[in-house]
Amino acid sequence: MSFMYQFARAAVTVDCVVFGLDDEDLKVLLIRRDLPPFEDKWALPGGFVRLEETLDEAARRELQEETSLERVFLEQLYTFGGIDRDPRERVITVAYYALVRLSDHRVQAATDARDAVWFAMDDLPPLAFDHDQILETAHQRLQGKVRYQPIGFELLPPKFTLTQLQKLYEIVLGRVLDKRNFRKKIQGMGILEELDEVEKDVAHRAARLYRFNKKEYGRMVKQGFHFEI
Amino acid sequence: MSFMYQFARAAVTVDCVVFGLDDEDLKVLLIRRDLPPFEDKWALPGGFVRLEETLDEAARRELQEETSLERVFLEQLYTFGGIDRDPRERVITVAYYALVRLSDHRVQAATDARDAVWFAMDDLPPLAFDHDQILETAHQRLQGKVRYQPIGFELLPPKFTLTQLQKLYEIVLGRVLDKRNFRKKIQGMGILEELDEVEKDVAHRAARLYRFNKKEYGRMVKQGFHFEI
């Protein structure tokens, strides 16, 4: 079967940049391609959009098919339409991105890819197509986003220490933050609830536990509050 | 001539949301369609992406062809891929947006459209396709953007009064701002240069003129400064 059109058409794909956070690293999920072009090379999970699915649906489907990852909140990042970005023909790709807690997601290569592996952001292999540019764009967007929205909190346990929170920001931002400034800022916002509990089972002196007050945050946002780290 | 593919392909278009600012209003540039579907209806300027042009180039070309507008800094907004957004077939559109000073741009309907007209944002006609949704997304993005980047300054004369600056923000944000808070905030940033000059040829008491210090702003951004109105 084939499809005919009066004018030449680009193919449309989706690509997914899924960042994973653990206690030490910011990682990104890559697959090893099993078909040309760039056979055996690492790439972002993704593939062709079907006519009967939306772009969001295509991104979720491709991610699931290639890495078995599900229930990831993918957000549209940017559409890349460079003329020669695919050596075969004109392909326009709508890129998506997400940030997940690594321990929540087990990946496995599925039907469409040989391997699906988390790579540390500071130890990346060469990538197929223009995927290094897409990844760089996603990384910048993520770093901007965590600074202006308290999305980091959702990646911590419900109760966490200020050290854990700072460490999370340091991993995503890729730089060390001043402890005193960080604590002053974050505690000054009034969206952290100080609990009457401390860490358990730690070798060092047990630190105070906190909880993110989502309700209070929502209330403050309505009144014009802007989160900023 | 026709083109054949193994799998069905969506058509890809670009659409442009160009906001225009004058002393009174925020406007948006619309064209009247001269072909079905939605013949005679108002729509955003836009059209099909050619295989030999990038998405940015397609947006610039379509805007120029349909409205004669040139040298507009279009920024990619979002890609809309709803399955039924075009009654003919599956069409994915990459939307762009821009903000210009109305007095800098004369528009005229060109080859591909019957009319090209600036409409006030609070007096819009019904729009073709999902263009009301695209326009709404662009409007929200613009309002977010002026709050966090000093782009408004580029739409004022090089020397301006604080009243002019406040009025510009009020028009874009669509709400009245408190004069004392606004002045305190904007003057506190240290990016406005107070000039030794006042307005000329005005009936009321001549107000002080200011200039945006772009160099100082650039320097401050490097040090972590964040503009926020």
XYZ file of C-alpha atoms in Angstrom:
458
model
C 0.000 0.000 0.000
C 1.175 3.532 -0.625
C -0.052 7.083 -0.192
C 0.007 9.814 -2.819
C 0.076 13.555 -2.372
C 0.166 16.506 -4.730
C 3.114 18.092 -2.903
C 6.146 16.478 -1.312
C 5.735 15.964 2.428
C 8.159 15.810 5.287
C 7.899 12.900 7.681
C 6.999 13.885 11.259
C 8.519 12.201 14.288
C 8.573 12.687 18.047
C 11.664 12.386 20.240
C 11.740 12.105 24.020
C 14.364 13.493 26.383
C 13.754 11.769 29.714
C 16.001 12.974 32.521
C 16.403 10.691 35.510
C 17.556 11.782 38.917
C 19.232 9.678 41.553
C 21.228 10.671 44.625
C 24.354 11.376 42.658
C 23.624 12.176 39.051
C 21.413 13.641 36.423
C 20.959 10.977 33.789
C 19.260 10.754 30.423
C 17.592 7.781 28.823
C 19.062 6.674 25.483
C 18.392 3.779 23.185
C 20.733 2.015 20.832
C 19.392 2.053 17.301
C 18.998 -1.273 15.563
C 18.378 0.046 12.057
C 20.119 2.447 9.692
C 20.780 5.309 9.592
C 23.089 5.541 12.599
C 22.713 1.802 13.220
C 24.203 0.815 16.605
C 24.483 4.469 17.606
C 22.812 5.906 20.714
C 19.792 8.121 20.239
C 16.795 9.607 22.013
C 13.764 7.316 22.078
C 11.287 8.365 19.393
C 9.730 7.561 16.066
C 7.125 8.378 13.451
C 3.810 9.978 14.326
C 0.795 8.003 13.169
C -2.093 9.792 11.508
C -4.596 8.610 14.100
C -2.708 9.781 17.205
C -1.912 13.211 18.631
C 1.690 14.322 19.110
C 1.465 13.727 22.863
C 0.121 10.231 22.263
C 2.879 9.470 19.766
C 5.543 10.562 22.275
C 4.076 8.381 25.033
C 3.727 5.408 22.700
C 7.249 5.608 21.297
C 8.763 5.998 24.750
C 6.860 2.972 25.978
C 7.663 0.850 22.930
C 11.362 1.587 22.982
C 12.107 1.735 26.704
C 9.015 0.289 28.461
C 8.703 3.557 30.424
C 5.135 4.494 31.249
C 3.282 7.151 33.209
C 5.904 9.802 32.538
C 4.698 13.400 32.338
C 6.124 14.452 28.976
C 6.021 18.115 28.086
C 6.501 19.518 24.599
C 9.933 21.108 24.263
C 10.511 22.429 20.745
C 10.112 21.362 17.140
C 13.309 20.797 15.192
C 13.016 21.215 11.444
C 16.543 21.541 10.062
C 16.565 20.482 6.425
C 19.354 17.915 6.646
C 18.865 16.614 10.152
C 18.048 13.147 8.797
C 20.281 11.809 5.992
C 17.404 9.887 4.373
C 14.889 12.631 3.776
C 13.234 15.640 5.339
C 12.095 14.757 8.855
C 10.588 17.269 11.269
C 10.670 16.186 14.895
C 8.573 17.414 17.789
C 10.701 16.986 20.908
C 9.328 16.271 24.378
C 11.045 16.185 27.760
C 10.450 14.956 31.285
C 12.194 14.609 34.621
C 11.660 11.454 36.678
C 13.028 9.855 39.814
C 15.268 7.078 38.613
C 14.220 4.637 41.309
C 10.590 4.870 40.129
C 11.331 3.653 36.652
C 12.777 0.412 35.493
C 13.694 0.487 31.828
C 14.203 -2.313 29.408
C 14.819 -2.321 25.705
C 11.596 -3.209 23.976
C 10.711 -4.253 20.461
C 12.091 -1.259 18.625
C 15.541 -0.864 20.147
C 18.499 -3.038 21.120
C 19.201 -1.337 24.439
C 17.689 1.301 26.648
C 20.175 2.728 29.137
C 20.456 5.662 31.553
C 23.591 7.689 30.799
C 25.055 10.261 33.176
C 24.847 13.722 31.597
C 28.573 14.212 32.089
C 29.446 10.952 30.338
C 27.415 10.830 27.144
C 28.172 8.797 24.025
C 28.000 10.453 20.579
C 24.364 10.712 19.520
C 22.593 10.051 16.231
C 21.000 12.806 14.106
C 20.848 16.238 15.821
C 20.015 14.586 19.125
C 22.876 16.301 20.937
C 21.269 19.639 20.068
C 17.831 18.450 21.196
C 19.310 17.156 24.449
C 21.135 20.441 25.050
C 17.913 22.408 24.480
C 16.064 20.136 26.903
C 18.802 20.458 29.514
C 18.650 24.247 29.379
C 14.858 24.182 29.603
C 15.005 21.858 32.605
C 17.530 24.059 34.403
C 15.354 27.100 33.765
C 12.279 25.279 34.925
C 13.540 23.999 38.277
C 14.638 27.514 39.122
C 11.172 28.981 38.590
C 8.848 26.147 39.533
C 9.115 23.872 42.547
C 9.126 20.708 40.445
C 12.138 19.353 42.256
C 10.077 18.623 45.357
C 8.096 15.967 43.557
C 11.274 13.993 43.033
C 12.091 13.770 46.733
C 10.472 11.525 49.315
C 7.428 13.194 50.961
C 9.629 14.074 53.954
C 13.119 15.297 53.184
C 16.037 17.199 54.669
C 17.244 20.564 53.392
C 20.495 18.854 52.435
C 18.612 16.440 50.192
C 16.736 19.317 48.598
C 19.915 21.319 48.000
C 21.665 18.267 46.578
C 18.793 17.774 44.119
C 19.162 21.336 42.871
C 22.911 20.984 42.622
C 22.568 17.856 40.505
C 20.048 19.381 38.114
C 21.828 22.730 37.856
C 25.244 21.106 37.639
C 26.852 23.453 40.166
C 27.437 23.817 43.879
C 25.075 26.192 45.704
C 25.931 28.241 48.754
C 24.297 26.479 51.708
C 23.414 29.581 53.713
C 21.891 31.422 50.722
C 20.004 28.370 49.595
C 18.432 27.781 53.004
C 17.585 31.418 53.486
C 15.848 31.560 50.116
C 13.959 28.318 50.353
C 12.859 28.811 53.953
C 11.921 32.412 53.289
C 9.348 31.353 50.710
C 6.983 29.886 53.272
C 6.200 26.792 51.219
C 8.223 24.365 53.341
C 6.649 22.864 56.415
C 9.121 22.144 59.191
C 8.199 18.823 60.787
C 8.628 17.712 64.356
C 10.728 14.808 63.106
C 14.313 14.084 62.243
C 16.010 11.599 59.955
C 16.155 8.002 61.128
C 18.945 5.458 60.864
C 21.716 7.815 59.816
C 25.326 7.674 60.940
C 25.716 11.450 61.190
C 23.676 13.770 63.391
C 20.034 13.358 62.323
C 18.749 16.366 60.404
C 15.336 18.007 60.579
C 12.712 16.784 58.104
C 10.563 19.059 55.946
C 7.528 18.673 53.753
C 6.535 20.683 50.689
C 3.252 22.489 51.341
C 1.635 22.205 47.928
C -1.642 23.764 49.045
C 0.082 26.823 50.468
C 2.196 27.086 47.316
C -0.953 27.003 45.142
C -2.528 29.706 47.291
C 0.558 31.914 47.045
C 0.840 31.477 43.273
C -2.711 32.793 42.920
C -1.634 35.890 44.814
C 1.267 36.502 42.447
C 4.053 34.624 44.233
C 6.933 33.469 42.087
C 9.146 30.621 43.094
C 12.795 31.281 42.362
C 15.930 29.466 43.430
C 3.160 15.431 -10.499
C 2.597 13.591 -7.280
C 4.540 12.105 -4.401
C 4.218 8.604 -2.996
C 5.025 7.296 0.464
C 4.793 3.939 2.137
C 2.942 5.389 5.126
C 0.298 8.111 5.282
C 1.768 11.493 6.137
C 0.358 14.554 7.841
C 0.789 17.911 6.143
C 2.921 20.396 8.079
C 2.120 24.100 8.235
C 3.354 27.161 10.114
C 1.097 29.816 11.651
C 2.165 33.246 12.882
C 0.735 35.182 15.807
C 2.000 38.742 15.391
C 1.020 41.067 18.219
C 1.140 44.781 17.485
C 1.353 47.477 20.116
C 0.204 51.045 19.800
C -0.500 53.666 22.471
C -3.892 52.248 23.292
C -4.184 48.621 22.376
C -2.654 45.228 21.946
C -3.577 44.053 18.490
C -3.102 40.890 16.486
C -2.627 40.523 12.755
C -5.246 38.408 10.990
C -5.913 37.590 7.377
C -9.171 36.799 5.685
C -9.032 33.425 3.962
C -9.863 33.345 0.270
C -10.112 29.583 -0.109
C -11.999 26.767 1.615
C -12.093 25.533 4.261
C -13.249 28.500 6.343
C -13.431 30.657 3.221
C -13.955 34.333 4.109
C -13.170 33.610 7.755
C -10.382 35.329 9.655
C -7.278 33.328 10.482
C -3.654 33.612 11.515
C -1.260 34.110 8.601
C 0.408 30.829 7.712
C 0.657 27.985 5.246
C 2.403 24.827 4.160
C 6.083 24.207 4.862
C 8.132 23.498 1.758
C 10.649 20.681 1.792
C 13.552 22.976 0.976
C 12.999 25.522 3.777
C 13.380 25.364 7.545
C 10.399 25.983 9.807
C 11.658 29.481 10.633
C 12.032 30.280 6.954
C 8.549 28.992 6.200
C 7.076 31.208 8.943
C 8.864 34.300 7.634
C 7.879 33.546 4.045
C 4.222 32.928 4.790
C 3.961 36.056 6.911
C 5.525 38.116 4.154
C 3.408 36.578 1.396
C 0.137 37.024 3.214
C 0.629 40.328 5.000
C 3.772 41.896 3.438
C 5.307 42.063 6.938
C 9.084 41.657 6.967
C 11.923 41.794 9.458
C 9.800 40.528 12.320
C 11.563 38.488 14.993
C 9.391 35.373 15.075
C 9.926 32.917 17.896
C 8.659 29.359 17.922
C 5.674 29.024 20.244
C 4.303 25.480 20.221
C 3.327 22.727 17.791
C -0.366 21.926 17.557
C -1.170 18.428 16.388
C -4.810 17.761 17.236
C -6.164 15.083 14.937
C -9.210 16.975 13.662
C -7.904 20.522 13.717
C -8.252 20.764 9.924
C -11.460 19.353 8.398
C -9.681 18.235 5.209
C -6.984 15.981 6.586
C -4.375 15.672 9.296
C -2.387 18.907 9.503
C 0.260 19.581 12.140
C 1.095 23.246 12.595
C 4.194 24.791 14.125
C 3.092 28.124 15.604
C 5.328 31.197 15.880
C 4.780 34.495 17.654
C 6.192 38.003 17.727
C 5.541 41.402 19.256
C 6.085 44.506 17.124
C 5.457 48.218 17.369
C 2.452 48.881 15.191
C 3.818 52.117 13.767
C 6.860 50.257 12.397
C 4.826 47.928 10.248
C 2.472 48.684 7.442
C 0.507 45.634 6.375
C -1.281 44.901 3.175
C -3.008 41.818 1.935
C -0.719 40.086 -0.490
C -1.214 37.302 -3.020
C -2.480 34.617 -0.675
C -5.117 36.460 1.333
C -7.971 38.860 0.701
C -7.267 41.146 3.651
C -4.663 41.565 6.339
C -5.915 43.582 9.289
C -4.849 44.395 12.853
C -7.610 43.463 15.312
C -7.726 44.661 18.902
C -7.340 41.682 21.242
C -10.570 42.609 23.024
C -12.542 42.739 19.789
C -11.680 39.607 17.832
C -13.754 37.960 15.106
C -14.360 34.181 15.178
C -11.243 32.422 13.883
C -10.762 29.511 11.494
C -9.412 26.094 12.592
C -8.066 26.020 16.172
C -6.576 29.478 15.747
C -8.334 30.850 18.822
C -6.473 28.260 20.889
C -3.155 29.108 19.210
C -3.765 32.813 19.788
C -4.625 32.206 23.436
C -1.435 30.186 23.934
C 0.608 32.961 22.311
C -1.062 35.622 24.441
C -0.223 33.757 27.640
C 3.361 33.236 26.499
C 3.708 36.930 25.679
C 2.358 37.984 29.059
C 4.766 35.625 30.770
C 7.629 36.843 28.676
C 7.273 40.589 29.252
C 7.185 39.929 32.973
C 10.526 38.113 32.966
C 12.440 39.780 30.150
C 12.678 43.481 29.426
C 11.412 43.084 25.879
C 8.889 45.877 26.296
C 11.644 48.477 26.214
C 12.423 47.725 22.597
C 8.923 48.819 21.647
C 9.284 52.281 23.150
C 11.176 55.241 21.687
C 14.827 55.317 22.859
C 13.886 57.954 25.438
C 10.640 57.416 27.277
C 8.765 58.426 30.397
C 7.895 56.038 33.207
C 4.241 56.615 32.368
C 4.815 55.397 28.814
C 6.611 52.314 30.132
C 3.862 51.525 32.625
C 1.188 52.032 29.956
C 2.986 49.539 27.712
C 2.968 46.914 30.441
C -0.672 47.607 31.209
C -1.618 47.101 27.560
C 0.273 43.835 27.197
C -0.810 42.440 30.561
C -4.369 43.675 30.133
C -4.635 45.106 33.630
C -3.946 48.298 35.549
C -0.732 48.344 37.582
C -0.170 50.219 40.807
C 1.926 53.277 39.885
C 3.993 53.417 43.070
C 4.821 49.688 43.077
C 5.636 49.722 39.379
C 8.046 52.658 39.700
C 9.684 51.240 42.795
C 10.266 47.901 41.092
C 11.489 49.208 37.768
C 13.731 51.893 39.245
C 15.083 49.499 41.828
C 16.464 47.238 39.120
C 19.177 49.656 38.104
C 18.664 49.125 34.393
C 16.979 52.464 33.706
C 19.132 55.486 33.081
C 17.547 58.725 34.291
C 18.276 61.422 31.729
C 18.806 65.112 32.272
C 15.903 65.764 29.928
C 12.150 66.083 30.082
C 9.374 65.546 27.556
C 8.928 68.241 24.932
C 5.733 69.710 23.475
C 3.315 68.286 25.982
C 0.260 70.038 27.393
C 0.721 68.608 30.890
C 3.722 69.065 33.145
C 6.714 67.627 31.242
C 7.873 64.312 32.717
C 11.402 63.039 33.161
C 12.847 60.933 30.336
C 14.610 57.603 30.824
C 16.672 55.272 28.719
C 17.026 51.491 28.974
C 20.634 50.598 29.778
C 21.007 47.447 27.713
C 24.700 47.058 28.489
C 24.150 47.236 32.232
C 21.256 44.808 31.901
C 23.480 42.339 30.022
C 26.147 42.684 32.710
C 23.623 42.069 35.484
C 22.103 39.034 33.765
C 25.540 37.444 33.695
C 25.719 37.899 37.442
C 22.424 36.128 37.950
C 20.019 39.085 37.848
C 16.433 38.292 36.917
C 14.139 40.897 35.504
C 10.660 40.680 36.938
C 7.704 43.059 36.734
